[in-house]
Tab-separated table of C-alpha atoms in Angstrom:
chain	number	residue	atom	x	y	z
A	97	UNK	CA	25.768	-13.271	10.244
A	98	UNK	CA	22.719	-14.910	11.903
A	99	UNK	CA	20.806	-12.494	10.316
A	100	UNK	CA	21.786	-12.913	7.018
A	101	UNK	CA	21.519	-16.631	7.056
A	102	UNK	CA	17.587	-16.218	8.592
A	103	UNK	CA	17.158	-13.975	5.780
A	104	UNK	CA	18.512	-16.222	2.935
A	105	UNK	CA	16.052	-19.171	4.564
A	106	UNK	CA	12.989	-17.209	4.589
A	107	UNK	CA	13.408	-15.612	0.974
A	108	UNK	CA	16.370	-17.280	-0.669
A	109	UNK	CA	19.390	-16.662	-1.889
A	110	UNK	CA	18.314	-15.720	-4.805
A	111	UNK	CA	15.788	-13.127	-3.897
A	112	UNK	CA	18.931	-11.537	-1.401
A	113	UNK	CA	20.651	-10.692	-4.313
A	114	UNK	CA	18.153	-8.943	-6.300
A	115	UNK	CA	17.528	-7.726	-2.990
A	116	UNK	CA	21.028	-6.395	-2.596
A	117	UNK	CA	21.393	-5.401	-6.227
A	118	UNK	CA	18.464	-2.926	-6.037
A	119	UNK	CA	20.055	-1.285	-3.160
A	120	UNK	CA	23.049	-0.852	-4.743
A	121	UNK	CA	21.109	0.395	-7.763
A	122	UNK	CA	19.171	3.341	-5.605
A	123	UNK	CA	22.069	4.306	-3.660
A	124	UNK	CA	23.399	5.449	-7.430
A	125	UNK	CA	20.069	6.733	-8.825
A	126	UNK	CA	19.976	8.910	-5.509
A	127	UNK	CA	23.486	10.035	-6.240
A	128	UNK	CA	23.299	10.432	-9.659
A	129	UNK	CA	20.355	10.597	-10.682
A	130	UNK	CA	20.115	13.826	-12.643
A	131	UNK	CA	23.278	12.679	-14.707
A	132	UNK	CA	22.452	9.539	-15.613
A	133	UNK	CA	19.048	10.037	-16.781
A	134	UNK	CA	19.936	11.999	-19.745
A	135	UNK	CA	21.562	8.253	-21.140
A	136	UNK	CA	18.603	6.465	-20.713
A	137	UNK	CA	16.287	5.774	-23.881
A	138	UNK	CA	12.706	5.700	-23.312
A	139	UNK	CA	10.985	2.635	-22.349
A	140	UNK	CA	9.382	-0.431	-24.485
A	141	UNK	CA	6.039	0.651	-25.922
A	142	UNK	CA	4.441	-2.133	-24.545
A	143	UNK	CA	2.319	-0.351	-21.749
A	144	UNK	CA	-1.178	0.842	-22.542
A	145	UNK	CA	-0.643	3.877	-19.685
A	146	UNK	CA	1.269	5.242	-17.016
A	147	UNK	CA	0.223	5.374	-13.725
A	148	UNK	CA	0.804	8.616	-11.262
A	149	UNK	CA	0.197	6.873	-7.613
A	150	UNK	CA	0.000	9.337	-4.409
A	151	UNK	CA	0.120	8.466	-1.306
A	152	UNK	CA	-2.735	7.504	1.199
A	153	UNK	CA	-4.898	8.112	-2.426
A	154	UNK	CA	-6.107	4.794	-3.022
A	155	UNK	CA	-2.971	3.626	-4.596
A	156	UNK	CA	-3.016	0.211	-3.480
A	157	UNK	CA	-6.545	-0.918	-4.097
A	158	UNK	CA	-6.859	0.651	-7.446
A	159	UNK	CA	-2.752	-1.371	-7.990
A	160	UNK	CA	-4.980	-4.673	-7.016
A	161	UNK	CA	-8.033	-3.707	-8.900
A	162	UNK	CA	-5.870	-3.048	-12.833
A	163	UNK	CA	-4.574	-6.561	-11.601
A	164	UNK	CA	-8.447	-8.423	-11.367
A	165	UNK	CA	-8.508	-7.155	-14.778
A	166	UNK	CA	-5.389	-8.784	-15.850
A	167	UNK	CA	-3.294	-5.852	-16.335
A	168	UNK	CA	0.766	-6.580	-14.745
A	169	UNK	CA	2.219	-3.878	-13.515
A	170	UNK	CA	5.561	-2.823	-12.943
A	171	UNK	CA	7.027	-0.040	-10.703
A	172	UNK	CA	9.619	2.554	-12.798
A	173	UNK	CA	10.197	4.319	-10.136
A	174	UNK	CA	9.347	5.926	-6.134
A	175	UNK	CA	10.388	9.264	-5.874
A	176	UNK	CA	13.987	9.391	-6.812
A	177	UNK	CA	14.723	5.588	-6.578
A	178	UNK	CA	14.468	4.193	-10.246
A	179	UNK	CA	14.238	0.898	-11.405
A	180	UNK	CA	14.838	1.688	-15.185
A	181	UNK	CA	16.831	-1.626	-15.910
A	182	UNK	CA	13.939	-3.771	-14.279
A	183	UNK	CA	11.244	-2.394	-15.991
A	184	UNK	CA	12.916	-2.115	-19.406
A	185	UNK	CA	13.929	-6.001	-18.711
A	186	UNK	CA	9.747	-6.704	-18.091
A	187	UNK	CA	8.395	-4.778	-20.919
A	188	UNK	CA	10.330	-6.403	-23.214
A	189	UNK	CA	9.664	-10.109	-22.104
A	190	UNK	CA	6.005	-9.340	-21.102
A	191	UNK	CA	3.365	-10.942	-23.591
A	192	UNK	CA	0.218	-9.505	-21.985
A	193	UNK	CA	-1.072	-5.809	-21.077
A	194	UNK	CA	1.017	-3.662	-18.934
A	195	UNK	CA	0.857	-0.339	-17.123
A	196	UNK	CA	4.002	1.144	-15.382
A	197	UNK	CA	3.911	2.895	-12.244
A	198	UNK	CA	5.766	5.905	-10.918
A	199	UNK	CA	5.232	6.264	-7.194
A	200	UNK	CA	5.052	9.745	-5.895
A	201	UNK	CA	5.137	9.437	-1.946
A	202	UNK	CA	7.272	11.995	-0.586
A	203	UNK	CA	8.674	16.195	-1.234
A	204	UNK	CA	11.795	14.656	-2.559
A	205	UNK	CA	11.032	13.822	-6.062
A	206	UNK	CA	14.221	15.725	-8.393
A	207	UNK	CA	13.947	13.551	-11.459
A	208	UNK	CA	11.484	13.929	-14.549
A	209	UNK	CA	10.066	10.469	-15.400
A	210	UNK	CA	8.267	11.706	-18.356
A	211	UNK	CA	11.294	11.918	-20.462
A	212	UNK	CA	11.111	7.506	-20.530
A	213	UNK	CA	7.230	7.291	-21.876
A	214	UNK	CA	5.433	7.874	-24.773
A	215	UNK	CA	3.385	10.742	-25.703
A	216	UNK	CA	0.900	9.106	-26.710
A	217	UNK	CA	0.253	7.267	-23.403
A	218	UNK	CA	-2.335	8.131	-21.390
A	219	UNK	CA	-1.404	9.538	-17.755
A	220	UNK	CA	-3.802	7.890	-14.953
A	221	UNK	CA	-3.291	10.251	-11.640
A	222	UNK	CA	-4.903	9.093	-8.149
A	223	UNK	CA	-6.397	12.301	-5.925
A	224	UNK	CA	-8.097	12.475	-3.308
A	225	UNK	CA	-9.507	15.735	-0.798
A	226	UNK	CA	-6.078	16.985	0.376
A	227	UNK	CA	-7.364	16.954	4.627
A	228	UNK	CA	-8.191	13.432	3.825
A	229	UNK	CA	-4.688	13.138	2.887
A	230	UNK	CA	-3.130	15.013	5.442
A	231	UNK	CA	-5.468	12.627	8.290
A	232	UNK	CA	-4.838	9.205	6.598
A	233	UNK	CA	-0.934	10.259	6.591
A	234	UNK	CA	-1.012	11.205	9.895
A	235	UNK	CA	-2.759	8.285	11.266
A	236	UNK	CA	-0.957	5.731	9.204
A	237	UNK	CA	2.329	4.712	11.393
A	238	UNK	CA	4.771	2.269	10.964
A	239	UNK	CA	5.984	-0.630	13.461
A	240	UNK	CA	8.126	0.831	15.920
A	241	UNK	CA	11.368	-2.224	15.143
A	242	UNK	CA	12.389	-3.893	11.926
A	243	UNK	CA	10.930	-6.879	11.753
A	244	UNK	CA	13.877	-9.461	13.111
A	245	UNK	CA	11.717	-12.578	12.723
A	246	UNK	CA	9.049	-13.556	9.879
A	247	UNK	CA	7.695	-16.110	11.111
A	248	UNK	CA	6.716	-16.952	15.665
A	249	UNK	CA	6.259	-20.335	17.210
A	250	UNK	CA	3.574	-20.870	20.192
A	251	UNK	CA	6.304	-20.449	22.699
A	252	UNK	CA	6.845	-16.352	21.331
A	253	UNK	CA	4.847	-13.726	23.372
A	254	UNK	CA	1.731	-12.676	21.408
A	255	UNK	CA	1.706	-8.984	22.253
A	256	UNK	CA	5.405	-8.647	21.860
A	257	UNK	CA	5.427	-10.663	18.101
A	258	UNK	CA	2.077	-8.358	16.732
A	259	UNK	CA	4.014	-5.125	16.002
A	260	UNK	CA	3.570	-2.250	17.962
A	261	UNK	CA	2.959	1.024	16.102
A	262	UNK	CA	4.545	4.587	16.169
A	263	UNK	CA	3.759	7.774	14.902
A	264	UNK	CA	6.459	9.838	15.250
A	265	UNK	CA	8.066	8.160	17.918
A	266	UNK	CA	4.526	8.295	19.965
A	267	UNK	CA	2.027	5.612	20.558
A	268	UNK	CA	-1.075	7.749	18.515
A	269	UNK	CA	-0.950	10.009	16.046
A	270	UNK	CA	0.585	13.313	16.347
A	271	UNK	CA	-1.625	16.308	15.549
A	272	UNK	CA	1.477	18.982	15.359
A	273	UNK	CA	2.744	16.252	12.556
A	274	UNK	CA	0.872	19.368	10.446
A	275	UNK	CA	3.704	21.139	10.743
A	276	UNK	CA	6.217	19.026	8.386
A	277	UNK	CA	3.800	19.769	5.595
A	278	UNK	CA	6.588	21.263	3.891
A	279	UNK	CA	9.551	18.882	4.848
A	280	UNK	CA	10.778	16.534	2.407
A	281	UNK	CA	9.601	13.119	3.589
A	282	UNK	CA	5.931	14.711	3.736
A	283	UNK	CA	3.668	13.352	1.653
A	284	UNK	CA	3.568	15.054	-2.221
A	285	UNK	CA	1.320	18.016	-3.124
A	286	UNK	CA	3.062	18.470	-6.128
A	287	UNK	CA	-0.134	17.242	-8.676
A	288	UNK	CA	0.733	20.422	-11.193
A	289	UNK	CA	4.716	20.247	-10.950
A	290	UNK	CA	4.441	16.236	-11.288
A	291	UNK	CA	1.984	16.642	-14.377
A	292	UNK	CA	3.626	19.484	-16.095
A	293	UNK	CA	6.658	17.301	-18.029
A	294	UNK	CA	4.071	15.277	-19.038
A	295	UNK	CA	2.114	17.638	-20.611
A	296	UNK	CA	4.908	19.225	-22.300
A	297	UNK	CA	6.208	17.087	-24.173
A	298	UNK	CA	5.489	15.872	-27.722
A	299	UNK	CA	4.201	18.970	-29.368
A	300	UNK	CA	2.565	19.057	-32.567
A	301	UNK	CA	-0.647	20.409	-31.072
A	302	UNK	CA	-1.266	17.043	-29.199
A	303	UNK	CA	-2.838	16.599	-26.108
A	304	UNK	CA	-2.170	13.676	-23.619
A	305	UNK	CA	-5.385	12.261	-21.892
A	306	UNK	CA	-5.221	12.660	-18.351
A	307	UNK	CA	-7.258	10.931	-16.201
A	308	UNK	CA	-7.665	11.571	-12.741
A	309	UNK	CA	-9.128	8.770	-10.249
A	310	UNK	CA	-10.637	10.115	-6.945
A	311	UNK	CA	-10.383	8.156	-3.944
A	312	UNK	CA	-14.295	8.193	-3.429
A	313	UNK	CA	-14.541	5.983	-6.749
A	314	UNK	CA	-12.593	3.593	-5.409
A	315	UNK	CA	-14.649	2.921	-2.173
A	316	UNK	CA	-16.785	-0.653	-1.655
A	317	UNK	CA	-20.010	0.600	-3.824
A	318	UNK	CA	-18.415	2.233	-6.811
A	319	UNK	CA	-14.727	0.602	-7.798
A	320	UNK	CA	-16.503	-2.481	-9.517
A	321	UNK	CA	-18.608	0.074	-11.855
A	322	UNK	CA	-15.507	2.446	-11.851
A	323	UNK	CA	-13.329	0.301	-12.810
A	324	UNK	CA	-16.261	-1.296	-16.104
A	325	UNK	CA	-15.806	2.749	-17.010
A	326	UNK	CA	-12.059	2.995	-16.962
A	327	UNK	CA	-11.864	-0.406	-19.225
A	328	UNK	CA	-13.886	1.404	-22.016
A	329	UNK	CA	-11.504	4.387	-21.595
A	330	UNK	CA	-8.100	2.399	-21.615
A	331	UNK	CA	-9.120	-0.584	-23.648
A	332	UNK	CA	-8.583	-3.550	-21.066
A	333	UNK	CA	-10.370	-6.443	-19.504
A	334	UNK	CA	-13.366	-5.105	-17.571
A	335	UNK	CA	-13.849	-6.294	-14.236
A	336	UNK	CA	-16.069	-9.875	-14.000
A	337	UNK	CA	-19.566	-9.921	-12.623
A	338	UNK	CA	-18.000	-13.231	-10.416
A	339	UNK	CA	-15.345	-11.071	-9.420
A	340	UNK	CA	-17.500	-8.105	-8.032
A	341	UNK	CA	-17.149	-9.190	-4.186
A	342	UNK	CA	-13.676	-8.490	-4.660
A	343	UNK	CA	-14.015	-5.084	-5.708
A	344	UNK	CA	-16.035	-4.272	-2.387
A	345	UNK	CA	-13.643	-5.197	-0.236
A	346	UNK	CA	-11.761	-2.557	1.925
A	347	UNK	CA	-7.776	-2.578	0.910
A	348	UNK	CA	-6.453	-0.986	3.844
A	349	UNK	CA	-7.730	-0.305	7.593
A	350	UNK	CA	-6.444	-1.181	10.883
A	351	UNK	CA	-5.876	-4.976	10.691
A	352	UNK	CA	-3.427	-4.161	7.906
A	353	UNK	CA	-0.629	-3.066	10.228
A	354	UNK	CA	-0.584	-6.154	11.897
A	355	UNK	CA	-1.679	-8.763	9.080
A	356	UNK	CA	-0.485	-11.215	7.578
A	357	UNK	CA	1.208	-12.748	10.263
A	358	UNK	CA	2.920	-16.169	9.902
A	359	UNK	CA	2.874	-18.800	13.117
A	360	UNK	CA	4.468	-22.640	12.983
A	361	UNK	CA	4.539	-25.439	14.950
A	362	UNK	CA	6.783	-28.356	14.307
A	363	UNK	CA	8.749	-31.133	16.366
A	364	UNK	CA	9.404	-28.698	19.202
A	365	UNK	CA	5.785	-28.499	19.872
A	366	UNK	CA	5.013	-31.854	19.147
A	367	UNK	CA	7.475	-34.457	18.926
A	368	UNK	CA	5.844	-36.454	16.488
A	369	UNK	CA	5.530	-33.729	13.824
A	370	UNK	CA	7.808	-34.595	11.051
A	371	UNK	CA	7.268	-31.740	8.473
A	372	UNK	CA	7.039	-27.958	9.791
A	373	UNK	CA	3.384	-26.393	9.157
A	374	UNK	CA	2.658	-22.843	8.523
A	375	UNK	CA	-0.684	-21.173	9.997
A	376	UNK	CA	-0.844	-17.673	7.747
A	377	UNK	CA	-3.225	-15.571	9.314
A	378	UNK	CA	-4.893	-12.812	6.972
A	379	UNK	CA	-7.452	-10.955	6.209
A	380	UNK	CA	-9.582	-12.946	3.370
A	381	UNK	CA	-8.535	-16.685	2.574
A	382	UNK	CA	-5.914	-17.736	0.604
A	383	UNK	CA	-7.513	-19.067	-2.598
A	384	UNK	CA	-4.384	-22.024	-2.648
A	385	UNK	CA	-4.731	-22.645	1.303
A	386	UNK	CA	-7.446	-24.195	3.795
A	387	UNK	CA	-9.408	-21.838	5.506
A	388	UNK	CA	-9.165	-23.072	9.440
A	389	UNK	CA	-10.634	-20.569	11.510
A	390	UNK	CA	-13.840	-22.951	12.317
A	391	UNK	CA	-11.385	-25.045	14.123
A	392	UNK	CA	-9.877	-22.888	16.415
A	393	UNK	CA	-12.592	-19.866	17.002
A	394	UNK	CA	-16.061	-19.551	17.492
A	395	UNK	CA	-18.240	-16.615	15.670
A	396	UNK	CA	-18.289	-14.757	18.900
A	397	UNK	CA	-14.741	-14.386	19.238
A	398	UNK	CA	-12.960	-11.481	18.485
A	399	UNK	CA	-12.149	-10.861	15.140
A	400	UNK	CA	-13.729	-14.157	13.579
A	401	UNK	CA	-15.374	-11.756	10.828
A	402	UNK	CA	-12.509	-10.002	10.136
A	403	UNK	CA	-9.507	-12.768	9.430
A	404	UNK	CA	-8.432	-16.241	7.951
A	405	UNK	CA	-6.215	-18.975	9.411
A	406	UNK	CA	-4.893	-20.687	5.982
A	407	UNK	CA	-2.685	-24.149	6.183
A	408	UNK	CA	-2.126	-26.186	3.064
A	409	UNK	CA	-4.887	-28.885	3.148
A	410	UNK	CA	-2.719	-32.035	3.851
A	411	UNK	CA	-2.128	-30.144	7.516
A	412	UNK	CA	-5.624	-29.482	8.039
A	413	UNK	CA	-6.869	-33.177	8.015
A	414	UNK	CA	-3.973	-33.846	9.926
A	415	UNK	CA	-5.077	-31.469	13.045
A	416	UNK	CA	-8.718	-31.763	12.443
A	417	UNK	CA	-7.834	-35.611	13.895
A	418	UNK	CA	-5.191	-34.600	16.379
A	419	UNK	CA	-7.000	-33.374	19.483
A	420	UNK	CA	-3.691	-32.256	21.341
A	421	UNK	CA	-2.959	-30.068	18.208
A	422	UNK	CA	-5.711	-28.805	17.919
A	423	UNK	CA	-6.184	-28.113	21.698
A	424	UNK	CA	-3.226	-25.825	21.792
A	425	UNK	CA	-4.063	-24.275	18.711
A	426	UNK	CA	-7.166	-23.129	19.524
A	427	UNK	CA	-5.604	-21.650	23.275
A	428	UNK	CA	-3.391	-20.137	21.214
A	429	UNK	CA	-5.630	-18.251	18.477
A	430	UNK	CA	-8.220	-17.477	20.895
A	431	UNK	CA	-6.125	-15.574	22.608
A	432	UNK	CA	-4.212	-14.301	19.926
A	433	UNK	CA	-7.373	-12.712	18.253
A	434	UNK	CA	-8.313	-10.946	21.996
A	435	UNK	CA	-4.828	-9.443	21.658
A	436	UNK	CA	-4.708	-8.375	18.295
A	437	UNK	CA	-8.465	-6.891	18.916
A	438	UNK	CA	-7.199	-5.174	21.867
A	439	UNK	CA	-4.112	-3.566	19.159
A	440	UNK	CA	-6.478	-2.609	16.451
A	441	UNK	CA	-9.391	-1.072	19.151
A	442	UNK	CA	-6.519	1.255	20.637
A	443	UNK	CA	-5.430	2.242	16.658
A	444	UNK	CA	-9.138	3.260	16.038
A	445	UNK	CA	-9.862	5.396	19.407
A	446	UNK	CA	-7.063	7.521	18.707
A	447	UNK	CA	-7.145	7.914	15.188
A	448	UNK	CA	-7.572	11.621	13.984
A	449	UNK	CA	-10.328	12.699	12.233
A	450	UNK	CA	-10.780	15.679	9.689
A	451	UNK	CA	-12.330	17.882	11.559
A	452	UNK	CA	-9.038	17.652	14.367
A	453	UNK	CA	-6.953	18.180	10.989
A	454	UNK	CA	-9.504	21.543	9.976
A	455	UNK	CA	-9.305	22.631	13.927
A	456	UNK	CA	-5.501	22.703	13.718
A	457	UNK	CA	-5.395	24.930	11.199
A	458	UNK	CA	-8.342	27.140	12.383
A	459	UNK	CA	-5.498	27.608	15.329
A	460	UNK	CA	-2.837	28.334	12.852
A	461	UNK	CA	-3.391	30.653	10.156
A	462	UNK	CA	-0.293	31.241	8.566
A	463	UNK	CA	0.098	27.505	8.154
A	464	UNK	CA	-3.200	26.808	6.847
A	465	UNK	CA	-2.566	30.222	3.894
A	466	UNK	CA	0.961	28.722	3.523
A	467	UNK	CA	-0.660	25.378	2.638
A	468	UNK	CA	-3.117	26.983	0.726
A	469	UNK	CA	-0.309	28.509	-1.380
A	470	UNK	CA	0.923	25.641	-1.845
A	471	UNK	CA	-2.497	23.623	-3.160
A	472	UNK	CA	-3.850	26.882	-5.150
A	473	UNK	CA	-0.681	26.217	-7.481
A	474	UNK	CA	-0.454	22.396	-7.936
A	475	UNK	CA	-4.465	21.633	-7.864
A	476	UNK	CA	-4.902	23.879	-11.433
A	477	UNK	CA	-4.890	21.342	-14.085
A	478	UNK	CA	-7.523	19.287	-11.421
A	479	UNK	CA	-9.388	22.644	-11.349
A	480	UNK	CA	-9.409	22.428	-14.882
A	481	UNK	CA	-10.076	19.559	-16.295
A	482	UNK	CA	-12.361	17.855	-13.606
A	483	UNK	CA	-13.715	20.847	-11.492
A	484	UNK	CA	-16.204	17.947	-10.460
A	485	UNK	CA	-13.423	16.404	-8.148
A	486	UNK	CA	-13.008	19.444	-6.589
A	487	UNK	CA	-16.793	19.824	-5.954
A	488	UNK	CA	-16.951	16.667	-4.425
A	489	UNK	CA	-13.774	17.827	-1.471
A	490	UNK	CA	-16.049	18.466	1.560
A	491	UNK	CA	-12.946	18.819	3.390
A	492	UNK	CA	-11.320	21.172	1.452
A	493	UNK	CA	-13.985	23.114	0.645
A	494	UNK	CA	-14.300	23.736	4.488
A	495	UNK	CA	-10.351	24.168	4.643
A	496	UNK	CA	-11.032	26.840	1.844
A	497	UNK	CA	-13.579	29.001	4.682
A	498	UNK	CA	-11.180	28.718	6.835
A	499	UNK	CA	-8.012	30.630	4.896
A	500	UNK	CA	-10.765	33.193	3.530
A	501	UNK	CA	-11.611	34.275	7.215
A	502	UNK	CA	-8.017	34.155	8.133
């Protein structure tokens, strides 16, 4: 009961309900599913594409990217969850550009999406070199406990409030993790099953542009020119020239496990406090927040490049005045930023590389022709249509050696 009542301050009640409600909704999707999708109509034509995300492909950044160009988007479904009531609801109140999204993360996908969309949509697909894939997946973990609290006071233990992260139930990444390629919460091969309702549908001799996004074209010096190509192709906003520092920023590394993270101090900590004030601590600033880090951390501390300390403004001239504030503050970031360096220094060390991922299957033939089974099938329309792509796999061109002396 706690719980629920911590939960309902930090999000609302609100926000529980729709919370609750989409539960409710999945649990029946993943039950029925199959049964119930022959009733639904296809979406509102007001989307200018549909969006195939993969896993560990660049998903995210190239999510945040449509966004700088003032495209919304809205999520259909992930895997076999489906949010078909949601997204009908948005497309039809929506007054600007939209793309939807169907999220294909794991082996478990059993429903055919292409049914609710328009033929005449275009079909934007994010790859990348599958022993990329298969390292980034490994390496990407998840905090070892649901998160009980959302927000930790000065008097919390550092270490113990910065998650700690598992892979597999281990504290690095497993390389034998290889051999759930196959198993259903794996990430999805599937590029040519995926595609192939998409493709066949419509008739009348007409062909659905496809457009496939590699990972590489997503990285710090190409996405802002990538993405001035893709708003030719698919007739949106392209990207501003004052907006180009955004597009060279990295969307995911090893600060995002552990970032944002939300401290506050109130009359506990100081008795004179009257209002409770939020620290946020992120990566890059907070464009509605104050930017404190100067106060608390010095540019040879750990981390300073890498993070922000954002408090609404009103705080910050408050604690810029008050020296026992800011005193304990600044003990308490300092060493919050050797801890969380200490966290994100052990994450890199033992991260796997491709060539451990290529050595494993050097040691393991029938795995590595099984997998290559698997790809020769669902990479053919990518073989196809943009044999450049697969040109540009270093990875899986080596991968490719490998089988053929196996």
């Amino acid at each position: 009961m706690i719980k629920i009542f911590n939960k309902i301050e930090e999000y609302g009640f609100k926000e529980i309900l729709l919370r609750r409600k989409r539960r409710l909704i999945h649990s029946i999707t993943k039950r029925f599913g199959k049964k119930l999708l022959k009733f639904y109509p296809k979406l509102p034509q007001n989307y200018k594409f549909v969006l195939l995300n993969y896993s560990v492909s660049g998903h995210y950044a190239l999510m945040s990217f449509f966004k700088m160009c003032g495209l919304n988007y809205v999520r259909l479904a992930e895997d076999n969850y489906m949010d078909y009531g949601e997204t009908k609801s948005f497309l039809l109140n929506s007054k600007g550009d939209n793309i939807v999204g169907v999220c294909l993360y794991n082996n478990i996908r059993e429903l055919d999406y292409a049914k609710f969309f328009s033929y005449d949509a275009p079909v934007v697909i994010t790859v990348r070199d599958p022993i990329s894939r298969l390292k980034t997946s490994i390496n990407h973990g998840y905090p070892k406990a649901k998160v009980s609290k959302f927000e930790f006071s000065l008097k919390d233990d550092i270490d113990k409030s910065l998650p700690e992260i598992v892979y597999s139930g281990a504290l690095t990444p497993q390389i034998t993790d290889l051999e759930k390629i196959f198993d259903k919460k794996f990430i999805d091969f599937k590029y040519q099953s995926n595609l192939t309702p998409f493709l066949t549908r419509g008739g009348g001799g007409v062909t659905r542009q496809i457009i496939y996004i590699d990972t590489q074209d997503l990285q710090a010096d190409k996405a802002f020119d990538t993405m001035k190509r893709l708003s030719k192709i698919l007739h949106f906003n392209p990207p501003k020239e004052e907006d180009r520092a955004k597009f060279e920023r990295k969307a995911w590394n090893n600060y995002t496990s552990f970032l944002p993270f939300t401290l506050f101090i109130n009359h506990k900590d100081f008795s004179y406090l009257k209002n409770k004030i939020k620290f946020i601590i992120t990566e890059e600033p907070l464009s509605n927040l104050k930017d404190t880090k100067n106060l608390f951390l010095d540019k040879n501390d750990p981390c300073y490049e890498n993070l922000s300390i954002n408090v609404e403004q009103e705080h910050y001239e408050l604690i810029k005045e008050d020296k026992e504030i800011k005193e304990r503050l600044k003990s308490y970031f300092k060493e919050f930023v050797k801890i969380l360096e200490e966290k994100v220094k052990f994450r890199a060390n033992n991260a796997l590389s491709e060539q451990d991922i290529l050595n494993y299957f050097k040691a393991n033939s029938s795995l590595a022709l099984k997998f290559k089974t698997l790809l020769d099938k669902e990479l053919t329309h990518i073989k196809q249509t943009r044999p450049d792509i697969i040109a540009s796999w270093k990875y899986y061109a080596e991968f490719e050696e490998i089988c053929g002396g196996a």
